[in-house]
Structure formats: structure tokens, C-alpha cells
């Protein structure tokens, strides 16, 4: 599915790799530019096009949110309407799963069986509190299964992100810009050490970017992919002001805020993120997507390993055959 291009944000670091080996080596957590990061310190996300911002699916202009007749297509940009559309989508997912007899044990599932969201929030203006902490876990499950939400998928493993960048670029095909050039595929990296440091500061309002982690035992895909999610807790306020809602812009703007003057020093926080802002893009020419997937397969990373079921194993074998021709 095509997604809108957006001018690159100012202030984040972009690295261009000329070959698959250099691309994968650069992503290794042992590389010096990650400043001794350990697994779980960096959030990685692969995308087919470097021009695509880190927009959660519920906020994309070309996304239909909800499954009822007449469901609105496109980002509504109004808090009340957007929250209602997101509630409808997740509510319909939970009800359909329950009707099919599929167990959903995540926190919040019982609440989302309710038809009226006021029963969840006990507030006539519940939209401005959407989503609350009690239902974030079920939102994560819905998001992982394709329901549009304001959560965005990430992984702790950079090569997993590289696989999704390569596979989506392979499946999408060339995406030429106006001047005819094909943008590279991209792996985004967000330094969670910064996110956690400023998130731990005790002040009146919580920091905007939050990690959302749910138990992986009940989700083989999430477990195999070392997956988790990021969410902008300030999205409703930003939406009301008509400002951009991508995760990358938000992290960069928060880094700019906290690095001004001595704001971090006041809380005895050392600036341990990379390149002064905790956002990095690692790009690879899109025409190398097939080579990237073949190299990752040699390293044991395939659709079958990341989505472990028999159907995905066959699809993985079919992809290997297609790549070899």
C-alpha cells in the first residue's frame, strides 16, 4: 500500500550503506556508534521507503480505521472522531475473536467487549483519555494482528528490522520520487535510553513517548520477532493543535527540548544518546532488497523463523525460490 512521502526531519542522523554487508554490520549492536547499547536499549523498525515517517497506522491518511459499513478512511485529525474510530476497530476485533471462541487473556479485553466506551472510562468526554493504561495491552495484541491503532511496532533485533525493510521493499517494488529516483529502504533506530531517562523524571505530566511491552508467551510472532511497541501519550493534545504525529518527529522534538540549557543536568541525567539526538536512520539502496533477504536467510532470518507456522514456512521457501531466479 502506498504511503505519503514527507520531507525528512531536521536533526536526526542518516547513514547510507552501499552494500548489504556494510548495512548489516552497521546495525550490529556491538558497533561503536551505538555506545555500548545492549539488547533492548535500541528500538528498531524496518520500512520499505526511507521517506516514510514513523506514523502509527491509525494516523495514516490512507488507512481505514474500523470495520463497520461506512468506516472512515483517513486520519480524522479531531480527537473525538479519531478516538471513536480507534475504539470501534479494537472493539470489533475483540468481539469477533470472542464470537469465534478464541481466547484473549490480555488486560482490557473484558472492557472492550462493552458497546459503549463510557462504561470503560466513566466519563462523557472519554475520547480525551483514550487509550488508558488498562486497555493498552489489548491494543498491542490488536495492532500486532493488523488492527489500526496508535501503537507502532518495533523490535529489539536490528536484523529483524532489516528483514521487514527488505521484504516490504521486495513486495512493494520500486517507489520512485517525483524526480524519478527510487528512495532507499530504511531501518529506523530510536535510543530507548533517552526515552527511559526522560520518562523517569518526576514531573506533572508524563513524557510523550512510552514503551508498550506485553507478554510474548501467548504470541509466537511477537516472541520470534523480539517485538514491542512505542506510543505517543501526548497524541490527543497534539492532534487538537494540528501538529505532526509521527514517532520520529516526537522523539527528536523531545530531545531538543531536554537538551536545551541544563534541563537534563538538573536531574543528573548524562546525555548518553548518539549523535546528540536519539534517532538514526540506516538506509540501503532499494534494488539490493533481494540480496538483503538472501543474506538474512543465510543467517537464519526468514519469514518462517519470524512468523513460525507451517504456512509461513512454505511462503518462506517460495520467497527463496523467487529470490534465486
PDB file of C-alpha atoms in Angstrom:
ATOM      1  CA  UNK A   1       0.000   0.000   0.000  1.00  0.00           C
ATOM      2  CA  UNK A   2       1.400   3.383  -0.980  1.00  0.00           C
ATOM      3  CA  UNK A   3       2.031   5.869   1.789  1.00  0.00           C
ATOM      4  CA  UNK A   4       2.566   9.622   1.580  1.00  0.00           C
ATOM      5  CA  UNK A   5       6.089  10.979   1.332  1.00  0.00           C
ATOM      6  CA  UNK A   6       7.220  13.569   3.835  1.00  0.00           C
ATOM      7  CA  UNK A   7      10.232  15.826   3.887  1.00  0.00           C
ATOM      8  CA  UNK A   8      12.905  14.412   6.138  1.00  0.00           C
ATOM      9  CA  UNK A   9      13.002  15.866   9.626  1.00  0.00           C
ATOM     10  CA  UNK A  10      15.934  18.019  10.652  1.00  0.00           C
ATOM     11  CA  UNK A  11      18.179  16.800  13.426  1.00  0.00           C
ATOM     12  CA  UNK A  12      18.267  13.032  13.158  1.00  0.00           C
ATOM     13  CA  UNK A  13      21.240  11.103  11.835  1.00  0.00           C
ATOM     14  CA  UNK A  14      21.111   9.321   8.461  1.00  0.00           C
ATOM     15  CA  UNK A  15      23.658   6.717   7.404  1.00  0.00           C
ATOM     16  CA  UNK A  16      23.820   5.322   3.854  1.00  0.00           C
ATOM     17  CA  UNK A  17      25.246   1.834   3.408  1.00  0.00           C
ATOM     18  CA  UNK A  18      26.464   0.940  -0.077  1.00  0.00           C
ATOM     19  CA  UNK A  19      26.301  -2.826   0.347  1.00  0.00           C
ATOM     20  CA  UNK A  20      24.295  -5.433   2.240  1.00  0.00           C
ATOM     21  CA  UNK A  21      27.287  -6.478   4.342  1.00  0.00           C
ATOM     22  CA  UNK A  22      28.004  -2.875   5.399  1.00  0.00           C
ATOM     23  CA  UNK A  23      24.315  -2.337   6.125  1.00  0.00           C
ATOM     24  CA  UNK A  24      24.077  -5.357   8.421  1.00  0.00           C
ATOM     25  CA  UNK A  25      27.428  -4.662  10.070  1.00  0.00           C
ATOM     26  CA  UNK A  26      26.374  -1.107  10.828  1.00  0.00           C
ATOM     27  CA  UNK A  27      23.231  -2.398  12.538  1.00  0.00           C
ATOM     28  CA  UNK A  28      25.162  -4.688  14.897  1.00  0.00           C
ATOM     29  CA  UNK A  29      24.736  -3.566  18.497  1.00  0.00           C
ATOM     30  CA  UNK A  30      28.455  -4.177  19.019  1.00  0.00           C
ATOM     31  CA  UNK A  31      29.255  -1.342  16.575  1.00  0.00           C
ATOM     32  CA  UNK A  32      30.796   1.658  18.377  1.00  0.00           C
ATOM     33  CA  UNK A  33      28.188   4.210  17.247  1.00  0.00           C
ATOM     34  CA  UNK A  34      25.568   2.540  19.475  1.00  0.00           C
ATOM     35  CA  UNK A  35      27.685   3.470  22.506  1.00  0.00           C
ATOM     36  CA  UNK A  36      27.683   0.103  24.288  1.00  0.00           C
ATOM     37  CA  UNK A  37      23.959  -0.455  23.841  1.00  0.00           C
ATOM     38  CA  UNK A  38      22.594  -3.801  24.959  1.00  0.00           C
ATOM     39  CA  UNK A  39      19.654  -5.705  23.521  1.00  0.00           C
ATOM     40  CA  UNK A  40      16.546  -3.775  24.448  1.00  0.00           C
ATOM     41  CA  UNK A  41      18.318  -0.389  24.566  1.00  0.00           C
ATOM     42  CA  UNK A  42      17.529   0.459  20.948  1.00  0.00           C
ATOM     43  CA  UNK A  43      14.148   0.236  19.206  1.00  0.00           C
ATOM     44  CA  UNK A  44      14.481  -0.816  15.552  1.00  0.00           C
ATOM     45  CA  UNK A  45      11.879  -0.633  12.799  1.00  0.00           C
ATOM     46  CA  UNK A  46      12.315  -1.528   9.125  1.00  0.00           C
ATOM     47  CA  UNK A  47      10.394   0.213   6.340  1.00  0.00           C
ATOM     48  CA  UNK A  48      10.401  -0.141   2.574  1.00  0.00           C
ATOM     49  CA  UNK A  49      10.936   3.559   1.911  1.00  0.00           C
ATOM     50  CA  UNK A  50      13.220   5.977   3.736  1.00  0.00           C
ATOM     51  CA  UNK A  51      10.773   8.815   3.044  1.00  0.00           C
ATOM     52  CA  UNK A  52       8.046   7.251   5.143  1.00  0.00           C
ATOM     53  CA  UNK A  53       7.793   8.749   8.605  1.00  0.00           C
ATOM     54  CA  UNK A  54       7.125   6.633  11.679  1.00  0.00           C
ATOM     55  CA  UNK A  55       3.372   7.110  11.600  1.00  0.00           C
ATOM     56  CA  UNK A  56       1.179   4.699  13.593  1.00  0.00           C
ATOM     57  CA  UNK A  57      -1.346   3.045  11.292  1.00  0.00           C
ATOM     58  CA  UNK A  58      -4.361   4.761  12.883  1.00  0.00           C
ATOM     59  CA  UNK A  59      -2.854   8.147  11.987  1.00  0.00           C
ATOM     60  CA  UNK A  60      -2.169   7.479   8.294  1.00  0.00           C
ATOM     61  CA  UNK A  61      -4.153   9.377   5.707  1.00  0.00           C
ATOM     62  CA  UNK A  62      -4.821   6.285   3.581  1.00  0.00           C
ATOM     63  CA  UNK A  63      -5.883   3.977   6.434  1.00  0.00           C
ATOM     64  CA  UNK A  64      -9.447   2.854   7.119  1.00  0.00           C
ATOM     65  CA  UNK A  65      -9.956   2.604  10.881  1.00  0.00           C
ATOM     66  CA  UNK A  66     -12.831   0.311  11.808  1.00  0.00           C
ATOM     67  CA  UNK A  67     -14.737  -2.482  10.068  1.00  0.00           C
ATOM     68  CA  UNK A  68     -18.317  -1.268  10.108  1.00  0.00           C
ATOM     69  CA  UNK A  69     -20.101  -0.080   6.982  1.00  0.00           C
ATOM     70  CA  UNK A  70     -19.080   3.487   6.313  1.00  0.00           C
ATOM     71  CA  UNK A  71     -15.905   3.284   8.405  1.00  0.00           C
ATOM     72  CA  UNK A  72     -13.893   6.437   7.877  1.00  0.00           C
ATOM     73  CA  UNK A  73     -10.842   6.232   5.642  1.00  0.00           C
ATOM     74  CA  UNK A  74      -8.015   8.571   6.511  1.00  0.00           C
ATOM     75  CA  UNK A  75      -6.797  10.276   9.636  1.00  0.00           C
ATOM     76  CA  UNK A  76      -9.675  12.255  11.153  1.00  0.00           C
ATOM     77  CA  UNK A  77      -7.421  14.808  12.938  1.00  0.00           C
ATOM     78  CA  UNK A  78     -10.154  15.501  15.513  1.00  0.00           C
ATOM     79  CA  UNK A  79      -9.750  13.940  18.931  1.00  0.00           C
ATOM     80  CA  UNK A  80     -13.348  12.785  19.432  1.00  0.00           C
ATOM     81  CA  UNK A  81     -13.820  11.269  15.993  1.00  0.00           C
ATOM     82  CA  UNK A  82     -10.384   9.658  15.906  1.00  0.00           C
ATOM     83  CA  UNK A  83     -10.781   8.080  19.350  1.00  0.00           C
ATOM     84  CA  UNK A  84     -14.220   6.740  18.444  1.00  0.00           C
ATOM     85  CA  UNK A  85     -12.885   5.207  15.215  1.00  0.00           C
ATOM     86  CA  UNK A  86      -9.999   3.533  17.077  1.00  0.00           C
ATOM     87  CA  UNK A  87     -12.341   2.231  19.772  1.00  0.00           C
ATOM     88  CA  UNK A  88     -14.665   0.817  17.113  1.00  0.00           C
ATOM     89  CA  UNK A  89     -11.815  -1.019  15.374  1.00  0.00           C
ATOM     90  CA  UNK A  90     -10.464  -2.680  18.537  1.00  0.00           C
ATOM     91  CA  UNK A  91     -13.942  -3.374  19.918  1.00  0.00           C
ATOM     92  CA  UNK A  92     -14.908  -5.135  16.686  1.00  0.00           C
ATOM     93  CA  UNK A  93     -11.700  -7.188  16.799  1.00  0.00           C
ATOM     94  CA  UNK A  94     -12.325  -8.315  20.388  1.00  0.00           C
ATOM     95  CA  UNK A  95     -15.993  -9.138  19.766  1.00  0.00           C
ATOM     96  CA  UNK A  96     -15.200 -11.111  16.596  1.00  0.00           C
ATOM     97  CA  UNK A  97     -12.450 -13.077  18.356  1.00  0.00           C
ATOM     98  CA  UNK A  98     -14.728 -13.807  21.302  1.00  0.00           C
ATOM     99  CA  UNK A  99     -17.530 -14.909  18.973  1.00  0.00           C
ATOM    100  CA  UNK A 100     -15.107 -17.290  17.250  1.00  0.00           C
ATOM    101  CA  UNK A 101     -14.186 -18.777  20.626  1.00  0.00           C
ATOM    102  CA  UNK A 102     -10.616 -17.557  20.530  1.00  0.00           C
ATOM    103  CA  UNK A 103      -9.186 -16.842  23.984  1.00  0.00           C
ATOM    104  CA  UNK A 104      -7.976 -13.309  24.588  1.00  0.00           C
ATOM    105  CA  UNK A 105      -6.424 -13.029  28.020  1.00  0.00           C
ATOM    106  CA  UNK A 106      -4.824  -9.601  27.657  1.00  0.00           C
ATOM    107  CA  UNK A 107      -5.774  -6.932  30.162  1.00  0.00           C
ATOM    108  CA  UNK A 108      -8.645  -4.797  28.910  1.00  0.00           C
ATOM    109  CA  UNK A 109     -10.323  -7.417  26.715  1.00  0.00           C
ATOM    110  CA  UNK A 110     -13.362  -7.651  29.017  1.00  0.00           C
ATOM    111  CA  UNK A 111     -13.757  -3.873  28.979  1.00  0.00           C
ATOM    112  CA  UNK A 112     -13.569  -3.700  25.205  1.00  0.00           C
ATOM    113  CA  UNK A 113     -16.482  -6.128  24.876  1.00  0.00           C
ATOM    114  CA  UNK A 114     -18.627  -3.218  26.045  1.00  0.00           C
ATOM    115  CA  UNK A 115     -20.534  -1.431  23.304  1.00  0.00           C
ATOM    116  CA  UNK A 116     -20.306   1.973  24.966  1.00  0.00           C
ATOM    117  CA  UNK A 117     -16.820   3.324  25.733  1.00  0.00           C
ATOM    118  CA  UNK A 118     -18.297   5.444  28.522  1.00  0.00           C
ATOM    119  CA  UNK A 119     -18.540   2.205  30.521  1.00  0.00           C
ATOM    120  CA  UNK A 120     -14.762   1.932  30.327  1.00  0.00           C
ATOM    121  CA  UNK A 121     -13.913   5.480  31.281  1.00  0.00           C
ATOM    122  CA  UNK A 122     -16.997   6.570  33.244  1.00  0.00           C
ATOM    123  CA  UNK A 123     -16.578   9.923  31.537  1.00  0.00           C
ATOM    124  CA  UNK A 124     -18.751  11.604  28.879  1.00  0.00           C
ATOM    125  CA  UNK A 125     -15.555  13.100  27.394  1.00  0.00           C
ATOM    126  CA  UNK A 126     -13.739   9.764  27.377  1.00  0.00           C
ATOM    127  CA  UNK A 127     -12.179  10.454  23.964  1.00  0.00           C
ATOM    128  CA  UNK A 128      -9.599  12.771  25.503  1.00  0.00           C
ATOM    129  CA  UNK A 129      -8.436   9.963  27.797  1.00  0.00           C
ATOM    130  CA  UNK A 130      -8.168   7.379  25.032  1.00  0.00           C
ATOM    131  CA  UNK A 131      -6.437   4.993  25.365  1.00  0.00           C
ATOM    132  CA  UNK A 132      -5.990   4.471  29.104  1.00  0.00           C
ATOM    133  CA  UNK A 133      -3.369   2.172  30.617  1.00  0.00           C
ATOM    134  CA  UNK A 134      -5.861  -0.602  31.306  1.00  0.00           C
ATOM    135  CA  UNK A 135      -6.522  -1.320  27.636  1.00  0.00           C
ATOM    136  CA  UNK A 136      -3.064  -0.738  26.150  1.00  0.00           C
ATOM    137  CA  UNK A 137      -2.235  -4.460  26.362  1.00  0.00           C
ATOM    138  CA  UNK A 138      -5.217  -5.464  24.239  1.00  0.00           C
ATOM    139  CA  UNK A 139      -4.381  -2.628  21.842  1.00  0.00           C
ATOM    140  CA  UNK A 140      -0.933  -4.166  21.406  1.00  0.00           C
ATOM    141  CA  UNK A 141      -2.452  -7.555  20.558  1.00  0.00           C
ATOM    142  CA  UNK A 142      -4.840  -5.967  18.068  1.00  0.00           C
ATOM    143  CA  UNK A 143      -2.038  -3.934  16.500  1.00  0.00           C
ATOM    144  CA  UNK A 144       0.146  -6.996  16.070  1.00  0.00           C
ATOM    145  CA  UNK A 145      -2.671  -8.739  14.202  1.00  0.00           C
ATOM    146  CA  UNK A 146      -3.255  -5.853  11.819  1.00  0.00           C
ATOM    147  CA  UNK A 147      -5.870  -3.689  13.532  1.00  0.00           C
ATOM    148  CA  UNK A 148      -5.027   0.010  13.045  1.00  0.00           C
ATOM    149  CA  UNK A 149      -4.074   1.578  16.389  1.00  0.00           C
ATOM    150  CA  UNK A 150      -1.895   4.436  17.595  1.00  0.00           C
ATOM    151  CA  UNK A 151       0.819   1.966  18.620  1.00  0.00           C
ATOM    152  CA  UNK A 152       3.780   1.356  16.308  1.00  0.00           C
ATOM    153  CA  UNK A 153       5.659  -1.957  16.060  1.00  0.00           C
ATOM    154  CA  UNK A 154       9.369  -2.126  16.866  1.00  0.00           C
ATOM    155  CA  UNK A 155      11.893  -4.868  17.552  1.00  0.00           C
ATOM    156  CA  UNK A 156      14.929  -5.257  19.789  1.00  0.00           C
ATOM    157  CA  UNK A 157      16.784  -7.077  16.989  1.00  0.00           C
ATOM    158  CA  UNK A 158      18.208  -4.903  14.188  1.00  0.00           C
ATOM    159  CA  UNK A 159      18.376  -7.791  11.729  1.00  0.00           C
ATOM    160  CA  UNK A 160      14.682  -8.496  12.264  1.00  0.00           C
ATOM    161  CA  UNK A 161      14.016  -4.867  11.340  1.00  0.00           C
ATOM    162  CA  UNK A 162      16.291  -5.302   8.315  1.00  0.00           C
ATOM    163  CA  UNK A 163      14.221  -8.307   7.224  1.00  0.00           C
ATOM    164  CA  UNK A 164      10.962  -6.333   7.328  1.00  0.00           C
ATOM    165  CA  UNK A 165      12.557  -3.423   5.466  1.00  0.00           C
ATOM    166  CA  UNK A 166      13.812  -5.795   2.780  1.00  0.00           C
ATOM    167  CA  UNK A 167      10.669  -7.902   2.483  1.00  0.00           C
ATOM    168  CA  UNK A 168       8.347  -4.900   2.303  1.00  0.00           C
ATOM    169  CA  UNK A 169      10.621  -3.256  -0.292  1.00  0.00           C
ATOM    170  CA  UNK A 170      10.654  -6.506  -2.297  1.00  0.00           C
ATOM    171  CA  UNK A 171       6.865  -6.866  -2.154  1.00  0.00           C
ATOM    172  CA  UNK A 172       6.122  -3.189  -2.801  1.00  0.00           C
ATOM    173  CA  UNK A 173       8.523  -2.773  -5.691  1.00  0.00           C
ATOM    174  CA  UNK A 174      10.174   0.498  -6.748  1.00  0.00           C
ATOM    175  CA  UNK A 175       8.643   3.642  -5.263  1.00  0.00           C
ATOM    176  CA  UNK A 176      10.041   6.469  -7.427  1.00  0.00           C
ATOM    177  CA  UNK A 177      10.051  10.043  -6.160  1.00  0.00           C
ATOM    178  CA  UNK A 178       8.867  12.926  -8.303  1.00  0.00           C
ATOM    179  CA  UNK A 179      12.287  13.247  -9.965  1.00  0.00           C
ATOM    180  CA  UNK A 180      12.308   9.520 -10.737  1.00  0.00           C
ATOM    181  CA  UNK A 181      14.825   8.305  -8.148  1.00  0.00           C
ATOM    182  CA  UNK A 182      13.898   5.319  -6.006  1.00  0.00           C
ATOM    183  CA  UNK A 183      14.302   6.054  -2.280  1.00  0.00           C
ATOM    184  CA  UNK A 184      16.334   3.534  -0.298  1.00  0.00           C
ATOM    185  CA  UNK A 185      14.841   1.079   2.161  1.00  0.00           C
ATOM    186  CA  UNK A 186      15.420   2.033   5.750  1.00  0.00           C
ATOM    187  CA  UNK A 187      15.860   0.806   9.307  1.00  0.00           C
ATOM    188  CA  UNK A 188      14.992   3.370  11.934  1.00  0.00           C
ATOM    189  CA  UNK A 189      16.612   3.251  15.379  1.00  0.00           C
ATOM    190  CA  UNK A 190      15.416   5.059  18.495  1.00  0.00           C
ATOM    191  CA  UNK A 191      17.606   5.130  21.585  1.00  0.00           C
ATOM    192  CA  UNK A 192      15.390   3.929  24.418  1.00  0.00           C
ATOM    193  CA  UNK A 193      17.987   5.003  26.969  1.00  0.00           C
ATOM    194  CA  UNK A 194      16.954   8.570  26.230  1.00  0.00           C
ATOM    195  CA  UNK A 195      13.249   7.691  26.253  1.00  0.00           C
ATOM    196  CA  UNK A 196      13.595   5.960  29.622  1.00  0.00           C
ATOM    197  CA  UNK A 197      15.775   8.655  31.141  1.00  0.00           C
ATOM    198  CA  UNK A 198      13.356  11.492  30.479  1.00  0.00           C
ATOM    199  CA  UNK A 199      10.367   9.237  31.142  1.00  0.00           C
ATOM    200  CA  UNK A 200      11.678   8.608  34.638  1.00  0.00           C
ATOM    201  CA  UNK A 201      11.777  12.270  35.562  1.00  0.00           C
ATOM    202  CA  UNK A 202       9.139  13.051  38.148  1.00  0.00           C
ATOM    203  CA  UNK A 203       7.110  15.989  36.915  1.00  0.00           C
ATOM    204  CA  UNK A 204       3.495  16.920  36.433  1.00  0.00           C
ATOM    205  CA  UNK A 205       2.983  15.363  33.015  1.00  0.00           C
ATOM    206  CA  UNK A 206       4.360  12.032  31.745  1.00  0.00           C
ATOM    207  CA  UNK A 207       6.801  12.099  28.852  1.00  0.00           C
ATOM    208  CA  UNK A 208       5.116  11.681  25.491  1.00  0.00           C
ATOM    209  CA  UNK A 209       6.855   8.548  24.189  1.00  0.00           C
ATOM    210  CA  UNK A 210       6.084   5.349  26.091  1.00  0.00           C
ATOM    211  CA  UNK A 211       7.273   1.781  25.599  1.00  0.00           C
ATOM    212  CA  UNK A 212       4.472  -0.761  25.454  1.00  0.00           C
ATOM    213  CA  UNK A 213       5.565  -4.304  26.215  1.00  0.00           C
ATOM    214  CA  UNK A 214       3.185  -7.227  26.564  1.00  0.00           C
ATOM    215  CA  UNK A 215       3.802 -10.887  27.499  1.00  0.00           C
ATOM    216  CA  UNK A 216       5.144 -12.734  24.471  1.00  0.00           C
ATOM    217  CA  UNK A 217       4.297 -16.251  25.624  1.00  0.00           C
ATOM    218  CA  UNK A 218       0.843 -16.170  24.014  1.00  0.00           C
ATOM    219  CA  UNK A 219       2.058 -14.698  20.712  1.00  0.00           C
ATOM    220  CA  UNK A 220       4.637 -16.736  18.798  1.00  0.00           C
ATOM    221  CA  UNK A 221       5.172 -13.982  16.208  1.00  0.00           C
ATOM    222  CA  UNK A 222       5.862 -11.323  18.820  1.00  0.00           C
ATOM    223  CA  UNK A 223       8.210 -13.690  20.621  1.00  0.00           C
ATOM    224  CA  UNK A 224      10.147 -14.659  17.483  1.00  0.00           C
ATOM    225  CA  UNK A 225      10.454 -11.032  16.417  1.00  0.00           C
ATOM    226  CA  UNK A 226      11.511  -9.679  19.833  1.00  0.00           C
ATOM    227  CA  UNK A 227       8.651  -7.271  19.331  1.00  0.00           C
ATOM    228  CA  UNK A 228       7.229  -4.408  21.355  1.00  0.00           C
ATOM    229  CA  UNK A 229       5.575  -1.060  20.639  1.00  0.00           C
ATOM    230  CA  UNK A 230       6.008   2.668  21.081  1.00  0.00           C
ATOM    231  CA  UNK A 231       3.134   5.085  21.654  1.00  0.00           C
ATOM    232  CA  UNK A 232       2.809   8.851  21.827  1.00  0.00           C
ATOM    233  CA  UNK A 233       0.931   9.598  25.048  1.00  0.00           C
ATOM    234  CA  UNK A 234       0.504  13.218  24.025  1.00  0.00           C
ATOM    235  CA  UNK A 235      -1.161  12.448  20.703  1.00  0.00           C
ATOM    236  CA  UNK A 236      -4.570  13.829  21.695  1.00  0.00           C
ATOM    237  CA  UNK A 237      -3.138  17.192  22.716  1.00  0.00           C
ATOM    238  CA  UNK A 238      -1.013  17.393  19.568  1.00  0.00           C
ATOM    239  CA  UNK A 239      -3.957  16.349  17.402  1.00  0.00           C
ATOM    240  CA  UNK A 240      -6.048  19.168  18.817  1.00  0.00           C
ATOM    241  CA  UNK A 241      -3.320  21.630  17.826  1.00  0.00           C
ATOM    242  CA  UNK A 242      -2.997  20.201  14.319  1.00  0.00           C
ATOM    243  CA  UNK A 243       0.682  19.299  14.713  1.00  0.00           C
ATOM    244  CA  UNK A 244       2.505  16.273  13.147  1.00  0.00           C
ATOM    245  CA  UNK A 245       2.042  12.944  14.907  1.00  0.00           C
ATOM    246  CA  UNK A 246       4.938  10.755  13.778  1.00  0.00           C
ATOM    247  CA  UNK A 247       7.054   8.980  16.393  1.00  0.00           C
ATOM    248  CA  UNK A 248      10.329  10.167  14.836  1.00  0.00           C
ATOM    249  CA  UNK A 249       9.372  13.842  14.969  1.00  0.00           C
ATOM    250  CA  UNK A 250       8.157  13.447  18.525  1.00  0.00           C
ATOM    251  CA  UNK A 251      11.382  11.878  19.800  1.00  0.00           C
ATOM    252  CA  UNK A 252      13.514  14.493  18.054  1.00  0.00           C
ATOM    253  CA  UNK A 253      11.408  17.349  19.429  1.00  0.00           C
ATOM    254  CA  UNK A 254      11.594  15.933  22.964  1.00  0.00           C
ATOM    255  CA  UNK A 255      15.360  15.514  22.628  1.00  0.00           C
ATOM    256  CA  UNK A 256      15.617  19.134  21.506  1.00  0.00           C
ATOM    257  CA  UNK A 257      13.559  20.256  24.485  1.00  0.00           C
ATOM    258  CA  UNK A 258      15.521  18.280  27.072  1.00  0.00           C
ATOM    259  CA  UNK A 259      18.925  19.175  25.640  1.00  0.00           C
ATOM    260  CA  UNK A 260      18.218  22.903  25.863  1.00  0.00           C
ATOM    261  CA  UNK A 261      20.141  24.651  28.613  1.00  0.00           C
ATOM    262  CA  UNK A 262      20.696  22.390  31.622  1.00  0.00           C
ATOM    263  CA  UNK A 263      17.342  20.638  31.759  1.00  0.00           C
ATOM    264  CA  UNK A 264      18.870  17.151  31.854  1.00  0.00           C
ATOM    265  CA  UNK A 265      21.720  18.153  34.152  1.00  0.00           C
ATOM    266  CA  UNK A 266      19.126  19.386  36.639  1.00  0.00           C
ATOM    267  CA  UNK A 267      18.013  15.763  37.026  1.00  0.00           C
ATOM    268  CA  UNK A 268      21.581  14.376  36.922  1.00  0.00           C
ATOM    269  CA  UNK A 269      20.990  12.699  33.580  1.00  0.00           C
ATOM    270  CA  UNK A 270      24.040  12.320  31.353  1.00  0.00           C
ATOM    271  CA  UNK A 271      23.489  12.784  27.603  1.00  0.00           C
ATOM    272  CA  UNK A 272      24.347   9.201  26.628  1.00  0.00           C
ATOM    273  CA  UNK A 273      22.449   9.003  23.367  1.00  0.00           C
ATOM    274  CA  UNK A 274      24.179   9.057  19.967  1.00  0.00           C
ATOM    275  CA  UNK A 275      24.633  11.991  17.585  1.00  0.00           C
ATOM    276  CA  UNK A 276      23.061  14.412  20.091  1.00  0.00           C
ATOM    277  CA  UNK A 277      19.555  13.216  19.185  1.00  0.00           C
ATOM    278  CA  UNK A 278      18.364   9.666  19.808  1.00  0.00           C
ATOM    279  CA  UNK A 279      17.082   8.941  16.296  1.00  0.00           C
ATOM    280  CA  UNK A 280      19.035   7.325  13.493  1.00  0.00           C
ATOM    281  CA  UNK A 281      18.136   6.046  10.032  1.00  0.00           C
ATOM    282  CA  UNK A 282      20.228   3.394   8.305  1.00  0.00           C
ATOM    283  CA  UNK A 283      19.495   3.227   4.578  1.00  0.00           C
ATOM    284  CA  UNK A 284      20.269   0.728   1.816  1.00  0.00           C
ATOM    285  CA  UNK A 285      19.578   1.079  -1.932  1.00  0.00           C
ATOM    286  CA  UNK A 286      16.188  -0.472  -2.627  1.00  0.00           C
ATOM    287  CA  UNK A 287      17.492  -2.512  -5.557  1.00  0.00           C
ATOM    288  CA  UNK A 288      19.519  -4.551  -3.048  1.00  0.00           C
ATOM    289  CA  UNK A 289      16.381  -5.784  -1.242  1.00  0.00           C
ATOM    290  CA  UNK A 290      16.647  -9.274  -2.774  1.00  0.00           C
ATOM    291  CA  UNK A 291      20.339  -9.531  -1.862  1.00  0.00           C
ATOM    292  CA  UNK A 292      19.498  -8.420   1.671  1.00  0.00           C
ATOM    293  CA  UNK A 293      16.823 -11.092   2.056  1.00  0.00           C
ATOM    294  CA  UNK A 294      19.134 -13.798   0.717  1.00  0.00           C
ATOM    295  CA  UNK A 295      21.898 -12.808   3.134  1.00  0.00           C
ATOM    296  CA  UNK A 296      19.481 -12.727   6.055  1.00  0.00           C
ATOM    297  CA  UNK A 297      18.222 -16.181   5.059  1.00  0.00           C
ATOM    298  CA  UNK A 298      21.830 -17.394   5.201  1.00  0.00           C
ATOM    299  CA  UNK A 299      21.891 -16.042   8.764  1.00  0.00           C
ATOM    300  CA  UNK A 300      18.693 -17.878   9.680  1.00  0.00           C
ATOM    301  CA  UNK A 301      16.279 -14.941   9.432  1.00  0.00           C
ATOM    302  CA  UNK A 302      13.313 -15.732   7.201  1.00  0.00           C
ATOM    303  CA  UNK A 303       9.561 -15.294   7.208  1.00  0.00           C
ATOM    304  CA  UNK A 304       9.322 -18.822   8.593  1.00  0.00           C
ATOM    305  CA  UNK A 305      11.604 -18.058  11.542  1.00  0.00           C
ATOM    306  CA  UNK A 306       9.917 -14.744  12.326  1.00  0.00           C
ATOM    307  CA  UNK A 307       6.342 -15.981  11.810  1.00  0.00           C
ATOM    308  CA  UNK A 308       6.630 -19.583  12.970  1.00  0.00           C
ATOM    309  CA  UNK A 309       3.825 -21.643  11.497  1.00  0.00           C
ATOM    310  CA  UNK A 310       3.674 -24.113   8.636  1.00  0.00           C
ATOM    311  CA  UNK A 311       2.054 -21.711   6.163  1.00  0.00           C
ATOM    312  CA  UNK A 312       4.804 -19.136   6.683  1.00  0.00           C
ATOM    313  CA  UNK A 313       7.432 -21.856   6.263  1.00  0.00           C
ATOM    314  CA  UNK A 314       6.056 -22.626   2.792  1.00  0.00           C
ATOM    315  CA  UNK A 315       5.862 -18.914   1.961  1.00  0.00           C
ATOM    316  CA  UNK A 316       9.455 -18.562   3.074  1.00  0.00           C
ATOM    317  CA  UNK A 317      10.531 -21.364   0.763  1.00  0.00           C
ATOM    318  CA  UNK A 318       8.593 -19.809  -2.110  1.00  0.00           C
ATOM    319  CA  UNK A 319      10.318 -16.496  -1.472  1.00  0.00           C
ATOM    320  CA  UNK A 320      13.736 -18.161  -1.513  1.00  0.00           C
ATOM    321  CA  UNK A 321      12.873 -19.684  -4.884  1.00  0.00           C
ATOM    322  CA  UNK A 322      11.726 -16.322  -6.233  1.00  0.00           C
ATOM    323  CA  UNK A 323      14.842 -14.562  -4.997  1.00  0.00           C
ATOM    324  CA  UNK A 324      17.094 -17.142  -6.659  1.00  0.00           C
ATOM    325  CA  UNK A 325      15.573 -16.616 -10.121  1.00  0.00           C
TER     326      UNK A 325
END
